[in-house]
PDB file of C-alpha atoms in Angstrom:
ATOM      1  CA  UNK W1302     116.230 -51.470 -58.209  1.00  0.00           C
ATOM      2  CA  UNK W1303     115.721 -51.769 -54.245  1.00  0.00           C
ATOM      3  CA  UNK W1304     113.280 -54.824 -55.226  1.00  0.00           C
ATOM      4  CA  UNK W1305     116.106 -57.060 -55.790  1.00  0.00           C
ATOM      5  CA  UNK W1306     119.009 -56.066 -53.720  1.00  0.00           C
ATOM      6  CA  UNK W1307     117.670 -56.502 -50.166  1.00  0.00           C
ATOM      7  CA  UNK W1308     117.497 -59.988 -49.095  1.00  0.00           C
ATOM      8  CA  UNK W1309     116.210 -60.483 -45.503  1.00  0.00           C
ATOM      9  CA  UNK W1310     114.601 -63.927 -44.455  1.00  0.00           C
ATOM     10  CA  UNK W1311     111.399 -63.437 -43.004  1.00  0.00           C
ATOM     11  CA  UNK W1312     108.819 -65.955 -41.994  1.00  0.00           C
ATOM     12  CA  UNK W1313     106.398 -66.966 -44.791  1.00  0.00           C
ATOM     13  CA  UNK W1314     103.584 -67.301 -42.151  1.00  0.00           C
ATOM     14  CA  UNK W1315     104.407 -63.565 -40.751  1.00  0.00           C
ATOM     15  CA  UNK W1316     104.615 -62.250 -44.508  1.00  0.00           C
ATOM     16  CA  UNK W1317     101.185 -63.799 -45.218  1.00  0.00           C
ATOM     17  CA  UNK W1318      99.495 -62.238 -41.915  1.00  0.00           C
ATOM     18  CA  UNK W1319     101.237 -58.895 -42.842  1.00  0.00           C
ATOM     19  CA  UNK W1320     100.151 -58.993 -46.420  1.00  0.00           C
ATOM     20  CA  UNK W1321      96.567 -59.523 -45.314  1.00  0.00           C
ATOM     21  CA  UNK W1322      96.626 -56.714 -42.646  1.00  0.00           C
ATOM     22  CA  UNK W1323      97.881 -54.101 -45.086  1.00  0.00           C
ATOM     23  CA  UNK W1324      97.882 -55.117 -48.740  1.00  0.00           C
ATOM     24  CA  UNK W1325     101.491 -55.114 -50.040  1.00  0.00           C
ATOM     25  CA  UNK W1326     103.059 -55.222 -46.537  1.00  0.00           C
ATOM     26  CA  UNK W1327     104.394 -58.678 -47.174  1.00  0.00           C
ATOM     27  CA  UNK W1328     106.594 -57.263 -50.266  1.00  0.00           C
ATOM     28  CA  UNK W1329     107.440 -54.503 -48.009  1.00  0.00           C
ATOM     29  CA  UNK W1330     109.112 -56.844 -45.358  1.00  0.00           C
ATOM     30  CA  UNK W1331     110.867 -58.829 -48.155  1.00  0.00           C
ATOM     31  CA  UNK W1332     112.470 -55.211 -48.958  1.00  0.00           C
ATOM     32  CA  UNK W1333     110.579 -54.928 -52.282  1.00  0.00           C
ATOM     33  CA  UNK W1334     109.266 -51.449 -51.707  1.00  0.00           C
ATOM     34  CA  UNK W1335     108.177 -50.227 -55.262  1.00  0.00           C
ATOM     35  CA  UNK W1336     106.275 -53.741 -55.902  1.00  0.00           C
ATOM     36  CA  UNK W1337     104.856 -53.161 -51.886  1.00  0.00           C
ATOM     37  CA  UNK W1338     103.478 -49.506 -52.800  1.00  0.00           C
ATOM     38  CA  UNK W1339     102.232 -50.509 -56.328  1.00  0.00           C
ATOM     39  CA  UNK W1340     100.360 -53.234 -55.087  1.00  0.00           C
ATOM     40  CA  UNK W1341      98.885 -51.375 -52.052  1.00  0.00           C
ATOM     41  CA  UNK W1342      97.695 -48.358 -53.812  1.00  0.00           C
ATOM     42  CA  UNK W1343      96.137 -50.413 -56.526  1.00  0.00           C
ATOM     43  CA  UNK W1344      94.306 -52.628 -54.249  1.00  0.00           C
ATOM     44  CA  UNK W1345      93.063 -50.012 -51.819  1.00  0.00           C
ATOM     45  CA  UNK W1346      92.154 -47.801 -54.853  1.00  0.00           C
ATOM     46  CA  UNK W1347      90.134 -50.474 -56.440  1.00  0.00           C
ATOM     47  CA  UNK W1348      88.184 -51.127 -52.918  1.00  0.00           C
ATOM     48  CA  UNK W1349      87.556 -47.619 -52.433  1.00  0.00           C
ATOM     49  CA  UNK W1350      86.249 -47.301 -56.109  1.00  0.00           C
ATOM     50  CA  UNK W1351      84.005 -50.295 -55.380  1.00  0.00           C
ATOM     51  CA  UNK W1352      82.523 -48.304 -52.007  1.00  0.00           C
ATOM     52  CA  UNK W1353      82.299 -45.062 -54.225  1.00  0.00           C
ATOM     53  CA  UNK W1354      80.319 -46.915 -56.981  1.00  0.00           C
ATOM     54  CA  UNK W1355      78.055 -49.089 -55.164  1.00  0.00           C
ATOM     55  CA  UNK W1356      77.841 -46.730 -51.703  1.00  0.00           C
ATOM     56  CA  UNK W1357      78.945 -47.955 -48.279  1.00  0.00           C
ATOM     57  CA  UNK W1358      75.992 -50.540 -48.137  1.00  0.00           C
ATOM     58  CA  UNK W1359      77.823 -52.605 -50.763  1.00  0.00           C
ATOM     59  CA  UNK W1360      79.750 -53.923 -47.701  1.00  0.00           C
ATOM     60  CA  UNK W1361      77.117 -56.484 -46.723  1.00  0.00           C
ATOM     61  CA  UNK W1362      78.494 -58.693 -43.973  1.00  0.00           C
ATOM     62  CA  UNK W1363      76.928 -62.103 -43.295  1.00  0.00           C
ATOM     63  CA  UNK W1364      74.784 -62.078 -40.033  1.00  0.00           C
ATOM     64  CA  UNK W1365      73.556 -58.650 -40.254  1.00  0.00           C
ATOM     65  CA  UNK W1366      70.302 -57.845 -41.544  1.00  0.00           C
ATOM     66  CA  UNK W1367      68.910 -54.960 -43.932  1.00  0.00           C
ATOM     67  CA  UNK W1368      68.443 -52.637 -41.056  1.00  0.00           C
ATOM     68  CA  UNK W1369      71.862 -53.131 -39.513  1.00  0.00           C
ATOM     69  CA  UNK W1370      71.023 -55.347 -36.738  1.00  0.00           C
ATOM     70  CA  UNK W1371      72.123 -58.935 -36.206  1.00  0.00           C
ATOM     71  CA  UNK W1372      69.674 -61.520 -37.804  1.00  0.00           C
ATOM     72  CA  UNK W1373      68.194 -63.838 -35.095  1.00  0.00           C
ATOM     73  CA  UNK W1374      67.016 -67.410 -35.311  1.00  0.00           C
ATOM     74  CA  UNK W1375      63.799 -68.170 -33.577  1.00  0.00           C
ATOM     75  CA  UNK W1376      62.013 -71.578 -33.457  1.00  0.00           C
ATOM     76  CA  UNK W1377      58.144 -71.458 -33.110  1.00  0.00           C
ATOM     77  CA  UNK W1378      56.720 -74.492 -30.935  1.00  0.00           C
ATOM     78  CA  UNK W1379      53.164 -75.398 -31.494  1.00  0.00           C
ATOM     79  CA  UNK W1380      50.641 -76.356 -28.936  1.00  0.00           C
ATOM     80  CA  UNK W1381      51.017 -80.016 -29.360  1.00  0.00           C
ATOM     81  CA  UNK W1382      54.807 -79.334 -28.560  1.00  0.00           C
ATOM     82  CA  UNK W1383      56.202 -81.523 -31.484  1.00  0.00           C
ATOM     83  CA  UNK W1384      56.510 -79.089 -34.433  1.00  0.00           C
ATOM     84  CA  UNK W1385      59.283 -76.591 -34.322  1.00  0.00           C
ATOM     85  CA  UNK W1386      59.438 -74.372 -37.248  1.00  0.00           C
ATOM     86  CA  UNK W1387      62.683 -72.112 -37.616  1.00  0.00           C
ATOM     87  CA  UNK W1388      62.423 -68.641 -38.916  1.00  0.00           C
ATOM     88  CA  UNK W1389      64.939 -65.880 -39.527  1.00  0.00           C
ATOM     89  CA  UNK W1390      64.137 -62.587 -37.971  1.00  0.00           C
ATOM     90  CA  UNK W1391      65.616 -59.574 -39.323  1.00  0.00           C
ATOM     91  CA  UNK W1392      65.381 -56.779 -36.631  1.00  0.00           C
ATOM     92  CA  UNK W1393      64.484 -53.004 -37.106  1.00  0.00           C
ATOM     93  CA  UNK W1394      65.497 -51.813 -33.743  1.00  0.00           C
ATOM     94  CA  UNK W1395      68.053 -52.725 -30.890  1.00  0.00           C
ATOM     95  CA  UNK W1396      65.093 -53.800 -28.994  1.00  0.00           C
ATOM     96  CA  UNK W1397      63.786 -56.049 -31.407  1.00  0.00           C
ATOM     97  CA  UNK W1398      67.336 -57.636 -31.752  1.00  0.00           C
ATOM     98  CA  UNK W1399      67.607 -58.143 -27.928  1.00  0.00           C
ATOM     99  CA  UNK W1400      63.987 -59.774 -28.040  1.00  0.00           C
ATOM    100  CA  UNK W1401      62.963 -61.170 -31.519  1.00  0.00           C
ATOM    101  CA  UNK W1402      60.232 -63.423 -30.227  1.00  0.00           C
ATOM    102  CA  UNK W1403      56.784 -62.466 -31.308  1.00  0.00           C
ATOM    103  CA  UNK W1404      54.875 -64.435 -28.685  1.00  0.00           C
ATOM    104  CA  UNK W1405      55.186 -66.858 -25.853  1.00  0.00           C
ATOM    105  CA  UNK W1406      55.651 -69.891 -28.104  1.00  0.00           C
ATOM    106  CA  UNK W1407      58.685 -68.357 -29.609  1.00  0.00           C
ATOM    107  CA  UNK W1408      61.980 -69.717 -28.481  1.00  0.00           C
ATOM    108  CA  UNK W1409      65.013 -67.453 -29.400  1.00  0.00           C
ATOM    109  CA  UNK W1410      67.947 -69.563 -30.795  1.00  0.00           C
ATOM    110  CA  UNK W1411      70.639 -66.613 -30.905  1.00  0.00           C
ATOM    111  CA  UNK W1412      72.282 -64.721 -33.769  1.00  0.00           C
ATOM    112  CA  UNK W1413      72.352 -66.582 -37.191  1.00  0.00           C
ATOM    113  CA  UNK W1414      76.068 -65.805 -37.613  1.00  0.00           C
ATOM    114  CA  UNK W1415      76.793 -67.972 -34.548  1.00  0.00           C
ATOM    115  CA  UNK W1416      74.257 -70.592 -35.033  1.00  0.00           C
ATOM    116  CA  UNK W1417      74.569 -71.133 -38.776  1.00  0.00           C
ATOM    117  CA  UNK W1418      77.789 -69.217 -39.910  1.00  0.00           C
ATOM    118  CA  UNK W1419      78.225 -71.166 -42.865  1.00  0.00           C
ATOM    119  CA  UNK W1420      74.628 -70.941 -44.038  1.00  0.00           C
ATOM    120  CA  UNK W1421      75.238 -67.056 -43.573  1.00  0.00           C
ATOM    121  CA  UNK W1422      78.320 -66.951 -45.599  1.00  0.00           C
ATOM    122  CA  UNK W1423      76.655 -68.958 -48.357  1.00  0.00           C
ATOM    123  CA  UNK W1424      73.702 -66.243 -48.502  1.00  0.00           C
ATOM    124  CA  UNK W1425      76.597 -63.644 -49.195  1.00  0.00           C
ATOM    125  CA  UNK W1426      79.471 -65.572 -50.915  1.00  0.00           C
ATOM    126  CA  UNK W1427      81.071 -62.206 -52.339  1.00  0.00           C
ATOM    127  CA  UNK W1428      82.048 -61.253 -48.519  1.00  0.00           C
ATOM    128  CA  UNK W1429      84.551 -64.086 -48.780  1.00  0.00           C
ATOM    129  CA  UNK W1430      86.252 -62.141 -51.411  1.00  0.00           C
ATOM    130  CA  UNK W1431      85.873 -58.670 -49.920  1.00  0.00           C
ATOM    131  CA  UNK W1432      87.258 -59.767 -46.653  1.00  0.00           C
ATOM    132  CA  UNK W1433      90.592 -60.702 -48.100  1.00  0.00           C
ATOM    133  CA  UNK W1434      91.571 -56.914 -48.283  1.00  0.00           C
ATOM    134  CA  UNK W1435      92.251 -57.199 -44.689  1.00  0.00           C
ATOM    135  CA  UNK W1436      91.073 -54.889 -41.928  1.00  0.00           C
ATOM    136  CA  UNK W1437      89.863 -52.294 -44.180  1.00  0.00           C
ATOM    137  CA  UNK W1438      86.898 -54.599 -44.982  1.00  0.00           C
ATOM    138  CA  UNK W1439      85.989 -54.920 -41.508  1.00  0.00           C
ATOM    139  CA  UNK W1440      86.073 -51.141 -40.764  1.00  0.00           C
ATOM    140  CA  UNK W1441      83.929 -50.594 -43.943  1.00  0.00           C
ATOM    141  CA  UNK W1442      81.421 -53.348 -42.940  1.00  0.00           C
ATOM    142  CA  UNK W1443      81.161 -51.663 -39.364  1.00  0.00           C
ATOM    143  CA  UNK W1444      80.289 -48.193 -41.136  1.00  0.00           C
ATOM    144  CA  UNK W1445      77.673 -49.908 -43.237  1.00  0.00           C
ATOM    145  CA  UNK W1446      76.201 -51.552 -40.388  1.00  0.00           C
ATOM    146  CA  UNK W1447      75.804 -48.340 -38.342  1.00  0.00           C
ATOM    147  CA  UNK W1448      74.805 -46.552 -41.757  1.00  0.00           C
ATOM    148  CA  UNK W1449      71.950 -49.085 -42.418  1.00  0.00           C
ATOM    149  CA  UNK W1450      70.204 -48.550 -39.061  1.00  0.00           C
ATOM    150  CA  UNK W1451      66.943 -46.633 -39.192  1.00  0.00           C
ATOM    151  CA  UNK W1452      67.274 -43.110 -37.972  1.00  0.00           C
ATOM    152  CA  UNK W1453      66.229 -42.966 -34.198  1.00  0.00           C
ATOM    153  CA  UNK W1454      62.669 -41.263 -33.659  1.00  0.00           C
ATOM    154  CA  UNK W1455      60.559 -41.036 -30.472  1.00  0.00           C
ATOM    155  CA  UNK W1456      58.023 -43.376 -32.080  1.00  0.00           C
ATOM    156  CA  UNK W1457      60.292 -45.765 -33.995  1.00  0.00           C
ATOM    157  CA  UNK W1458      58.906 -48.940 -32.494  1.00  0.00           C
ATOM    158  CA  UNK W1459      55.427 -47.745 -32.654  1.00  0.00           C
ATOM    159  CA  UNK W1460      55.738 -46.927 -36.354  1.00  0.00           C
ATOM    160  CA  UNK W1461      57.142 -50.343 -37.192  1.00  0.00           C
ATOM    161  CA  UNK W1462      54.027 -51.896 -35.297  1.00  0.00           C
ATOM    162  CA  UNK W1463      51.617 -49.499 -36.813  1.00  0.00           C
ATOM    163  CA  UNK W1464      52.109 -50.695 -40.244  1.00  0.00           C
ATOM    164  CA  UNK W1465      54.477 -47.736 -41.345  1.00  0.00           C
ATOM    165  CA  UNK W1466      57.394 -49.301 -43.442  1.00  0.00           C
ATOM    166  CA  UNK W1467      60.772 -48.799 -41.418  1.00  0.00           C
ATOM    167  CA  UNK W1468      63.212 -46.732 -43.402  1.00  0.00           C
ATOM    168  CA  UNK W1469      67.072 -48.067 -43.653  1.00  0.00           C
ATOM    169  CA  UNK W1470      69.311 -45.339 -42.500  1.00  0.00           C
ATOM    170  CA  UNK W1471      71.304 -45.314 -45.912  1.00  0.00           C
ATOM    171  CA  UNK W1472      69.553 -47.475 -48.518  1.00  0.00           C
ATOM    172  CA  UNK W1473      71.317 -50.377 -50.022  1.00  0.00           C
ATOM    173  CA  UNK W1474      72.239 -50.158 -53.680  1.00  0.00           C
ATOM    174  CA  UNK W1475      70.605 -51.984 -56.425  1.00  0.00           C
ATOM    175  CA  UNK W1476      71.314 -53.334 -59.820  1.00  0.00           C
ATOM    176  CA  UNK W1477      74.196 -52.218 -61.741  1.00  0.00           C
ATOM    177  CA  UNK W1478      75.588 -49.968 -58.948  1.00  0.00           C
ATOM    178  CA  UNK W1479      75.633 -52.841 -56.515  1.00  0.00           C
ATOM    179  CA  UNK W1480      76.822 -55.356 -58.918  1.00  0.00           C
ATOM    180  CA  UNK W1481      79.773 -53.265 -60.187  1.00  0.00           C
ATOM    181  CA  UNK W1482      80.547 -51.981 -56.597  1.00  0.00           C
ATOM    182  CA  UNK W1483      80.608 -55.605 -55.314  1.00  0.00           C
ATOM    183  CA  UNK W1484      82.707 -56.701 -58.382  1.00  0.00           C
ATOM    184  CA  UNK W1485      85.132 -54.054 -57.374  1.00  0.00           C
ATOM    185  CA  UNK W1486      85.500 -54.888 -53.842  1.00  0.00           C
ATOM    186  CA  UNK W1487      85.527 -58.714 -54.305  1.00  0.00           C
ATOM    187  CA  UNK W1488      88.192 -58.352 -57.081  1.00  0.00           C
ATOM    188  CA  UNK W1489      90.330 -56.230 -54.748  1.00  0.00           C
ATOM    189  CA  UNK W1490      90.150 -58.842 -52.257  1.00  0.00           C
ATOM    190  CA  UNK W1491      91.186 -61.619 -54.665  1.00  0.00           C
ATOM    191  CA  UNK W1492      93.995 -59.586 -56.008  1.00  0.00           C
ATOM    192  CA  UNK W1493      95.186 -59.311 -52.455  1.00  0.00           C
ATOM    193  CA  UNK W1494      94.812 -63.073 -51.949  1.00  0.00           C
ATOM    194  CA  UNK W1495      97.372 -63.334 -54.816  1.00  0.00           C
ATOM    195  CA  UNK W1496      99.806 -61.151 -53.277  1.00  0.00           C
ATOM    196  CA  UNK W1497      99.541 -62.939 -49.959  1.00  0.00           C
ATOM    197  CA  UNK W1498     100.462 -66.205 -51.791  1.00  0.00           C
ATOM    198  CA  UNK W1499     103.137 -64.784 -53.841  1.00  0.00           C
ATOM    199  CA  UNK W1500     104.818 -62.945 -50.957  1.00  0.00           C
ATOM    200  CA  UNK W1501     104.518 -66.068 -48.837  1.00  0.00           C
ATOM    201  CA  UNK W1502     106.104 -67.918 -51.645  1.00  0.00           C
ATOM    202  CA  UNK W1503     109.022 -65.597 -52.091  1.00  0.00           C
ATOM    203  CA  UNK W1504     109.645 -65.398 -48.404  1.00  0.00           C
ATOM    204  CA  UNK W1505     109.764 -69.387 -48.320  1.00  0.00           C
ATOM    205  CA  UNK W1506     112.057 -69.284 -51.164  1.00  0.00           C
ATOM    206  CA  UNK W1507     114.372 -66.898 -49.291  1.00  0.00           C
ATOM    207  CA  UNK W1508     114.415 -68.631 -46.261  1.00  0.00           C
ATOM    208  CA  UNK W1509     115.396 -71.842 -48.000  1.00  0.00           C
ATOM    209  CA  UNK W1510     118.258 -70.274 -49.693  1.00  0.00           C
TER     210      UNK W1510
ATOM    211  CA  UNK M1477      68.836 -34.243 -67.279  1.00  0.00           C
ATOM    212  CA  UNK M1478      67.467 -36.849 -64.900  1.00  0.00           C
ATOM    213  CA  UNK M1479      70.946 -38.253 -64.398  1.00  0.00           C
ATOM    214  CA  UNK M1480      72.182 -34.915 -63.783  1.00  0.00           C
ATOM    215  CA  UNK M1481      69.811 -34.400 -60.911  1.00  0.00           C
ATOM    216  CA  UNK M1482      70.782 -37.983 -59.685  1.00  0.00           C
ATOM    217  CA  UNK M1483      74.347 -37.094 -59.443  1.00  0.00           C
ATOM    218  CA  UNK M1484      73.765 -33.749 -57.555  1.00  0.00           C
ATOM    219  CA  UNK M1485      72.156 -36.079 -54.771  1.00  0.00           C
ATOM    220  CA  UNK M1486      75.236 -38.591 -54.646  1.00  0.00           C
ATOM    221  CA  UNK M1487      77.237 -38.481 -51.707  1.00  0.00           C
ATOM    222  CA  UNK M1488      80.741 -40.126 -52.243  1.00  0.00           C
ATOM    223  CA  UNK M1489      81.395 -43.432 -50.413  1.00  0.00           C
ATOM    224  CA  UNK M1490      77.734 -43.208 -49.064  1.00  0.00           C
ATOM    225  CA  UNK M1491      75.504 -43.318 -51.645  1.00  0.00           C
ATOM    226  CA  UNK M1492      75.479 -45.653 -54.798  1.00  0.00           C
ATOM    227  CA  UNK M1493      76.458 -44.079 -58.304  1.00  0.00           C
ATOM    228  CA  UNK M1494      73.301 -43.469 -60.017  1.00  0.00           C
ATOM    229  CA  UNK M1495      74.197 -45.809 -63.001  1.00  0.00           C
ATOM    230  CA  UNK M1496      70.823 -47.811 -63.007  1.00  0.00           C
ATOM    231  CA  UNK M1497      69.098 -44.931 -65.035  1.00  0.00           C
ATOM    232  CA  UNK M1498      70.116 -44.326 -68.778  1.00  0.00           C
ATOM    233  CA  UNK M1499      73.658 -43.455 -68.667  1.00  0.00           C
ATOM    234  CA  UNK M1500      76.267 -43.782 -71.204  1.00  0.00           C
ATOM    235  CA  UNK M1501      79.272 -43.987 -68.743  1.00  0.00           C
ATOM    236  CA  UNK M1502      78.723 -47.355 -66.736  1.00  0.00           C
ATOM    237  CA  UNK M1503      80.297 -49.475 -69.602  1.00  0.00           C
ATOM    238  CA  UNK M1504      83.811 -47.320 -68.930  1.00  0.00           C
ATOM    239  CA  UNK M1505      83.941 -48.637 -65.168  1.00  0.00           C
ATOM    240  CA  UNK M1506      85.616 -51.806 -66.829  1.00  0.00           C
ATOM    241  CA  UNK M1507      88.711 -49.539 -67.585  1.00  0.00           C
ATOM    242  CA  UNK M1508      89.998 -49.090 -64.047  1.00  0.00           C
ATOM    243  CA  UNK M1509      89.116 -52.464 -63.064  1.00  0.00           C
ATOM    244  CA  UNK M1510      91.115 -53.947 -65.965  1.00  0.00           C
ATOM    245  CA  UNK M1511      93.855 -51.576 -65.195  1.00  0.00           C
ATOM    246  CA  UNK M1512      94.088 -52.373 -61.512  1.00  0.00           C
ATOM    247  CA  UNK M1513      94.063 -56.449 -62.378  1.00  0.00           C
ATOM    248  CA  UNK M1514      96.668 -55.902 -64.946  1.00  0.00           C
ATOM    249  CA  UNK M1515      99.202 -53.991 -62.663  1.00  0.00           C
ATOM    250  CA  UNK M1516      98.726 -56.248 -59.680  1.00  0.00           C
ATOM    251  CA  UNK M1517      99.175 -59.250 -61.906  1.00  0.00           C
ATOM    252  CA  UNK M1518     102.191 -58.331 -63.489  1.00  0.00           C
ATOM    253  CA  UNK M1519     103.597 -56.968 -60.334  1.00  0.00           C
ATOM    254  CA  UNK M1520     103.453 -60.507 -59.137  1.00  0.00           C
ATOM    255  CA  UNK M1521     104.593 -62.093 -62.421  1.00  0.00           C
ATOM    256  CA  UNK M1522     107.550 -59.746 -63.371  1.00  0.00           C
ATOM    257  CA  UNK M1523     110.905 -59.756 -61.950  1.00  0.00           C
ATOM    258  CA  UNK M1524     111.516 -55.877 -61.869  1.00  0.00           C
ATOM    259  CA  UNK M1525     108.977 -53.277 -61.604  1.00  0.00           C
ATOM    260  CA  UNK M1526     109.651 -51.164 -64.546  1.00  0.00           C
ATOM    261  CA  UNK M1527     108.906 -54.127 -66.654  1.00  0.00           C
ATOM    262  CA  UNK M1528     105.735 -54.663 -64.937  1.00  0.00           C
ATOM    263  CA  UNK M1529     104.372 -51.250 -65.646  1.00  0.00           C
ATOM    264  CA  UNK M1530     105.165 -51.422 -69.256  1.00  0.00           C
ATOM    265  CA  UNK M1531     103.520 -55.095 -69.637  1.00  0.00           C
ATOM    266  CA  UNK M1532     100.478 -54.006 -67.487  1.00  0.00           C
ATOM    267  CA  UNK M1533      99.508 -51.563 -70.283  1.00  0.00           C
ATOM    268  CA  UNK M1534      99.409 -54.365 -72.819  1.00  0.00           C
ATOM    269  CA  UNK M1535      97.441 -56.623 -70.621  1.00  0.00           C
ATOM    270  CA  UNK M1536      94.967 -53.876 -69.604  1.00  0.00           C
ATOM    271  CA  UNK M1537      94.278 -53.342 -73.378  1.00  0.00           C
ATOM    272  CA  UNK M1538      94.027 -56.882 -73.863  1.00  0.00           C
ATOM    273  CA  UNK M1539      91.359 -57.426 -71.355  1.00  0.00           C
ATOM    274  CA  UNK M1540      89.470 -54.467 -72.660  1.00  0.00           C
ATOM    275  CA  UNK M1541      89.415 -55.557 -76.119  1.00  0.00           C
ATOM    276  CA  UNK M1542      88.584 -59.168 -75.070  1.00  0.00           C
ATOM    277  CA  UNK M1543      85.642 -57.993 -72.895  1.00  0.00           C
ATOM    278  CA  UNK M1544      84.347 -55.654 -75.964  1.00  0.00           C
ATOM    279  CA  UNK M1545      84.578 -58.602 -78.308  1.00  0.00           C
ATOM    280  CA  UNK M1546      83.081 -60.975 -75.585  1.00  0.00           C
ATOM    281  CA  UNK M1547      79.990 -58.332 -74.935  1.00  0.00           C
ATOM    282  CA  UNK M1548      79.610 -57.879 -78.881  1.00  0.00           C
ATOM    283  CA  UNK M1549      79.637 -61.522 -79.449  1.00  0.00           C
ATOM    284  CA  UNK M1550      77.183 -62.253 -76.631  1.00  0.00           C
ATOM    285  CA  UNK M1551      74.788 -59.493 -77.759  1.00  0.00           C
ATOM    286  CA  UNK M1552      74.903 -60.650 -81.388  1.00  0.00           C
ATOM    287  CA  UNK M1553      73.767 -64.450 -79.977  1.00  0.00           C
ATOM    288  CA  UNK M1554      71.023 -62.643 -77.724  1.00  0.00           C
ATOM    289  CA  UNK M1555      69.702 -60.889 -80.804  1.00  0.00           C
ATOM    290  CA  UNK M1556      69.807 -63.843 -82.915  1.00  0.00           C
ATOM    291  CA  UNK M1557      67.817 -65.793 -80.333  1.00  0.00           C
ATOM    292  CA  UNK M1558      65.406 -63.253 -80.061  1.00  0.00           C
TER     293      UNK M1558
END
């Protein structure tokens, strides 16, 4: 088997990074090509099956809202100047994202993902598993964010103010399809974590020999 | 019938699979997941890949049977409690 014959010494750190970038690449660097292809195909197929089951909106990165714009933190200052109430604004348009303040007493703190990154991640902990699949997760998340944005209409801002509910570009999935889709993508990421650790361990063993 | 119409409106990788309605096939989605988990796990554990492929079949079946038994037991407990 080509898996056992080659014995190149590669840095475990490099192997770990490469294994995250493309599932199975760590084994490939160690010369274990059958293992690399098997792991890569399995993890990528599981990840894509998750998106096929749950839809692209199953990729739900922390910090982005229902309508594909960055959630903003706004504090409201009362007349006595003492009480500040923090609230999260889920913008429905690029204009609202740029200026989420509702009135003059609102003070914009900034994007929630920058101001409170851990709180945002805690709201969507499954993304920690998904992102272990590598850049494929980041690409899918970017597609998901753009797909979520409401379709541009001449009076899109007016309809939001006029009481008409703003529609997402592609609606997010719910119930079973969302649960199973998230499970598939998160399990794919967790399996890739196993392969990252294993490939790194094999590289360190080889280096010490 | 309704599930058939929902499937017609389904766009791959964009829309969610319409499995929230009455559909018989959603429990079958455990099979590819179990097969994937078993294959990657055995690829890590086994020294050579032919052994990994062979052993992953047994592990996948074990996972599926275990899940079916767990689901049956939980359904029994839920029915008993109800």
